[in-house]
Amino acid sequence: WSAMDAIYVGRASAHSCNRIRSLSSRARGILSSMVETAEEALQNTFAWFEVNSGWAPPEHDTLLEWIADGVCRCPDDCIVAPDAWCRHGLASWWLITTALDRIDQRAHRRRRPAQ
């Protein structure tokens, strides 16, 4: 079981970020200017997952292709650099999967019996 298995896998939608898109351009600018670190973007993204359905992580091969091209998508389909977040404050899928892998590794170390 990996952390990625814990993600609800639904059908991705081009309109999966309607709540954020419905904000005025001024409000969107304020939101994105508030996100200053990848950790903040990840926190925003995990909170966004809690209230938005219809998203799905990319296939591993797709993510590798994006990274090779120097780009990545966010859960709301914005295109950003792999280590960045979009103007809506959502982290790239590369940041998300990397964070989930770290969580999974820590959990695995805790389950391992002491020798």
Coordinates of N, CA and C in Angstrom, one line a residue:
W1 N 0.9 -1.2 0.0 CA 0.0 0.0 0.0 C 0.9 1.2 0.0
S2 N 0.6 2.1 -0.9 CA 1.4 3.3 -0.9 C 0.5 4.5 -0.6
A3 N 1.1 5.6 -0.4 CA 0.3 6.8 -0.1 C -0.6 7.2 -1.3
M4 N -0.1 6.9 -2.5 CA -1.0 7.1 -3.7 C -2.2 6.3 -3.7
D5 N -2.2 5.1 -3.1 CA -3.4 4.2 -3.1 C -4.5 4.9 -2.2
A6 N -4.1 5.8 -1.3 CA -5.1 6.4 -0.4 C -5.8 7.5 -1.1
I7 N -5.4 7.9 -2.3 CA -6.0 9.0 -3.0 C -7.3 8.5 -3.7
Y8 N -8.3 9.2 -3.6 CA -9.5 8.9 -4.3 C -9.2 9.1 -5.8
V9 N -9.4 8.1 -6.6 CA -9.2 8.2 -8.0 C -10.5 8.3 -8.7
G10 N -10.8 9.5 -9.2 CA -12.0 9.8 -9.9 C -11.7 10.2 -11.4
R11 N -12.7 10.7 -12.1 CA -12.5 11.1 -13.4 C -12.1 12.6 -13.4
A12 N -10.9 12.9 -14.0 CA -10.5 14.3 -14.0 C -11.4 15.1 -14.9
S13 N -11.6 16.4 -14.5 CA -12.4 17.3 -15.3 C -11.7 18.6 -15.5
A14 N -11.9 19.1 -16.7 CA -11.3 20.4 -17.0 C -11.9 21.5 -16.2
H15 N -13.1 21.2 -15.6 CA -13.7 22.2 -14.7 C -13.7 21.8 -13.2
S16 N -12.6 21.1 -12.9 CA -12.5 20.6 -11.5 C -12.2 21.7 -10.5
C17 N -11.9 22.9 -10.9 CA -11.6 24.0 -10.0 C -12.6 25.1 -10.1
N18 N -13.8 24.8 -10.3 CA -14.9 25.8 -10.5 C -14.9 26.8 -9.4
R19 N -14.8 26.3 -8.2 CA -14.9 27.2 -7.0 C -13.8 28.3 -7.1
I20 N -12.6 27.9 -7.4 CA -11.5 28.9 -7.5 C -11.7 29.8 -8.8
R21 N -12.1 29.2 -9.9 CA -12.3 29.9 -11.1 C -13.4 30.9 -11.0
S22 N -14.3 30.7 -10.1 CA -15.4 31.6 -9.9 C -15.0 32.9 -9.2
L23 N -13.9 32.9 -8.5 CA -13.4 34.0 -7.8 C -13.1 35.1 -8.8
S24 N -13.2 36.4 -8.4 CA -12.8 37.5 -9.2 C -11.3 37.4 -9.5
S25 N -10.8 38.0 -10.5 CA -9.4 38.0 -10.8 C -8.6 38.6 -9.7
R26 N -9.1 39.6 -9.1 CA -8.4 40.3 -7.9 C -8.3 39.3 -6.8
A27 N -9.3 38.6 -6.5 CA -9.3 37.6 -5.4 C -8.3 36.5 -5.7
R28 N -8.3 36.0 -7.0 CA -7.3 35.0 -7.4 C -5.9 35.5 -7.2
G29 N -5.6 36.7 -7.5 CA -4.3 37.3 -7.4 C -3.9 37.3 -5.9
I30 N -4.8 37.7 -5.1 CA -4.6 37.7 -3.6 C -4.3 36.3 -3.1
L31 N -5.1 35.3 -3.5 CA -4.9 34.0 -3.1 C -3.5 33.5 -3.5
S32 N -3.1 33.6 -4.7 CA -1.8 33.1 -5.2 C -0.6 33.9 -4.6
S33 N -0.8 35.1 -4.3 CA 0.3 35.9 -3.7 C 0.5 35.5 -2.2
M34 N -0.5 34.8 -1.7 CA -0.4 34.4 -0.3 C 0.4 33.1 -0.2
V35 N 0.5 32.4 -1.3 CA 1.3 31.1 -1.3 C 2.7 31.4 -1.6
E36 N 3.6 31.2 -0.6 CA 5.0 31.6 -0.8 C 6.0 30.4 -0.8
T37 N 5.5 29.2 -0.4 CA 6.4 28.1 -0.3 C 5.6 26.9 -0.9
A38 N 6.4 25.9 -1.3 CA 5.9 24.6 -1.7 C 5.0 23.9 -0.6
E39 N 5.5 24.0 0.6 CA 4.7 23.4 1.7 C 3.3 24.1 1.8
E40 N 3.3 25.4 1.7 CA 2.0 26.1 1.7 C 1.1 25.6 0.6
A41 N 1.7 25.5 -0.6 CA 0.9 25.0 -1.8 C 0.4 23.6 -1.6
L42 N 1.2 22.7 -1.0 CA 0.8 21.4 -0.7 C -0.3 21.4 0.3
Q43 N -0.3 22.2 1.4 CA -1.3 22.3 2.3 C -2.6 22.7 1.7
N44 N -2.5 23.7 0.8 CA -3.7 24.2 0.1 C -4.3 23.1 -0.8
T45 N -3.4 22.4 -1.4 CA -3.9 21.3 -2.3 C -4.6 20.2 -1.6
F46 N -4.0 19.7 -0.5 CA -4.6 18.7 0.3 C -6.0 19.1 0.8
A47 N -6.1 20.4 1.2 CA -7.4 21.0 1.6 C -8.4 21.0 0.5
W48 N -7.9 21.3 -0.7 CA -8.7 21.4 -1.9 C -9.2 20.0 -2.3
F49 N -8.4 19.0 -2.1 CA -8.8 17.6 -2.3 C -10.0 17.2 -1.5
E50 N -10.1 17.8 -0.3 CA -11.2 17.4 0.7 C -12.5 17.9 0.2
V51 N -12.5 19.0 -0.6 CA -13.8 19.6 -1.0 C -14.1 19.6 -2.5
N52 N -13.2 19.0 -3.2 CA -13.4 18.9 -4.7 C -13.3 17.4 -5.1
S53 N -14.2 17.0 -5.8 CA -14.2 15.6 -6.4 C -14.0 15.7 -7.9
G54 N -13.7 14.5 -8.5 CA -13.6 14.4 -9.9 C -12.1 14.6 -10.4
W55 N -11.2 14.6 -9.5 CA -9.8 14.7 -9.9 C -9.1 13.3 -9.8
A56 N -8.1 13.2 -10.5 CA -7.3 11.9 -10.5 C -5.8 12.3 -10.7
P57 N -5.0 11.6 -10.0 CA -3.5 11.8 -10.2 C -3.2 11.3 -11.6
P58 N -2.1 11.9 -12.2 CA -1.7 11.4 -13.5 C -1.1 10.0 -13.4
E59 N -1.1 9.3 -14.5 CA -0.4 8.0 -14.6 C 1.1 8.3 -14.4
H60 N 1.8 7.3 -13.9 CA 3.3 7.5 -13.6 C 4.0 7.9 -14.9
D61 N 3.7 7.2 -16.0 CA 4.4 7.5 -17.3 C 4.1 8.9 -17.8
T62 N 2.9 9.4 -17.6 CA 2.5 10.7 -18.0 C 3.3 11.8 -17.1
L63 N 3.4 11.5 -15.8 CA 4.1 12.4 -15.0 C 5.6 12.5 -15.4
L64 N 6.2 11.4 -15.8 CA 7.6 11.3 -16.2 C 7.7 12.1 -17.5
E65 N 6.8 12.0 -18.4 CA 6.8 12.8 -19.7 C 6.8 14.3 -19.4
W66 N 5.9 14.7 -18.5 CA 5.8 16.1 -18.2 C 7.1 16.6 -17.6
I67 N 7.7 15.8 -16.7 CA 8.9 16.2 -16.1 C 10.0 16.4 -17.1
A68 N 10.1 15.4 -18.0 CA 11.1 15.4 -19.1 C 11.0 16.7 -20.0
D69 N 9.7 17.2 -20.1 CA 9.4 18.4 -20.9 C 9.6 19.6 -20.1
G70 N 9.9 19.5 -18.8 CA 10.1 20.6 -17.9 C 8.8 21.3 -17.4
V71 N 7.7 20.6 -17.5 CA 6.4 21.2 -17.1 C 5.7 20.1 -16.2
C72 N 4.6 20.6 -15.7 CA 3.8 19.7 -14.9 C 2.4 20.3 -14.7
R73 N 1.4 19.5 -14.5 CA 0.1 20.0 -14.3 C -0.2 20.0 -12.8
C74 N -1.2 20.9 -12.4 CA -1.7 20.9 -11.0 C -3.1 20.2 -11.1
P75 N -3.6 19.9 -10.0 CA -4.9 19.2 -10.0 C -6.1 20.0 -10.7
D76 N -5.9 21.3 -10.8 CA -6.9 22.0 -11.6 C -6.6 22.2 -13.0
D77 N -5.6 21.5 -13.5 CA -5.1 21.4 -14.9 C -4.3 22.6 -15.3
C78 N -3.9 23.5 -14.4 CA -2.9 24.6 -14.7 C -1.6 23.9 -15.0
I79 N -0.8 24.5 -15.9 CA 0.5 24.1 -16.3 C 1.5 25.0 -15.6
V80 N 2.5 24.3 -14.9 CA 3.5 25.0 -14.1 C 4.8 24.3 -14.3
A81 N 5.9 24.8 -13.7 CA 7.1 24.1 -13.6 C 6.9 22.9 -12.6
P82 N 7.7 21.8 -12.7 CA 7.5 20.7 -11.8 C 7.5 21.0 -10.3
D83 N 8.4 21.9 -10.0 CA 8.6 22.3 -8.5 C 7.8 23.5 -8.1
A84 N 6.7 23.8 -8.8 CA 6.0 25.1 -8.6 C 4.5 24.8 -8.3
W85 N 3.8 25.9 -8.2 CA 2.4 25.8 -7.9 C 1.7 26.9 -8.8
C86 N 0.4 26.7 -9.0 CA -0.3 27.6 -9.9 C -0.8 28.9 -9.2
R87 N -1.3 29.7 -10.0 CA -1.8 31.0 -9.4 C -3.0 30.8 -8.5
H88 N -3.6 29.7 -8.5 CA -4.7 29.4 -7.6 C -4.2 28.8 -6.3
G89 N -2.9 28.6 -6.2 CA -2.3 28.2 -4.9 C -2.2 26.6 -4.8
L90 N -2.4 25.9 -5.9 CA -2.3 24.4 -5.9 C -1.0 23.9 -6.4
A91 N -0.4 23.0 -5.7 CA 0.9 22.4 -6.0 C 0.8 21.6 -7.3
S92 N 2.0 21.5 -7.9 CA 2.1 20.6 -9.1 C 1.9 19.1 -8.7
W93 N 1.6 18.3 -9.6 CA 1.5 16.8 -9.3 C 2.8 16.3 -8.9
W94 N 3.9 16.8 -9.4 CA 5.2 16.3 -9.0 C 5.4 16.6 -7.5
L95 N 5.1 17.8 -7.1 CA 5.3 18.2 -5.7 C 4.4 17.3 -4.8
I96 N 3.1 17.0 -5.3 CA 2.2 16.2 -4.5 C 2.7 14.8 -4.4
T97 N 3.1 14.2 -5.5 CA 3.5 12.8 -5.4 C 4.8 12.6 -4.6
T98 N 5.7 13.6 -4.7 CA 6.9 13.6 -3.9 C 6.6 13.6 -2.4
A99 N 5.7 14.5 -2.1 CA 5.3 14.6 -0.7 C 4.6 13.3 -0.2
L100 N 3.7 12.8 -1.0 CA 3.1 11.5 -0.6 C 4.1 10.4 -0.5
D101 N 5.1 10.3 -1.4 CA 6.1 9.3 -1.2 C 6.9 9.5 0.1
R102 N 7.2 10.7 0.5 CA 7.9 11.0 1.8 C 7.0 10.5 2.9
I103 N 5.7 10.8 2.9 CA 4.8 10.3 3.9 C 4.8 8.8 4.0
D104 N 4.7 8.2 2.8 CA 4.7 6.7 2.7 C 6.0 6.1 3.3
Q105 N 7.1 6.7 3.0 CA 8.4 6.2 3.5 C 8.5 6.3 5.0
R106 N 8.0 7.4 5.6 CA 8.0 7.6 7.0 C 7.1 6.6 7.7
A107 N 5.9 6.4 7.1 CA 5.0 5.4 7.7 C 5.6 4.0 7.6
H108 N 6.3 3.7 6.5 CA 6.9 2.3 6.4 C 8.0 2.1 7.4
R109 N 8.8 3.2 7.7 CA 9.9 3.1 8.7 C 9.3 2.9 10.1
R110 N 8.2 3.5 10.4 CA 7.5 3.3 11.7 C 7.0 1.9 11.9
R111 N 6.5 1.3 10.8 CA 6.0 0.0 10.9 C 7.0 -1.1 11.0
R112 N 8.3 -0.8 10.6 CA 9.3 -1.8 10.6 C 9.7 -2.1 12.1
P113 N 9.8 -3.4 12.4 CA 10.1 -3.7 13.8 C 11.6 -3.4 14.1
A114 N 11.9 -3.0 15.3 CA 13.2 -2.7 15.7 C 14.0 -4.0 15.8
Q115 N 15.3 -3.9 15.4 CA 16.2 -5.1 15.4 C 17.2 -5.1 16.4

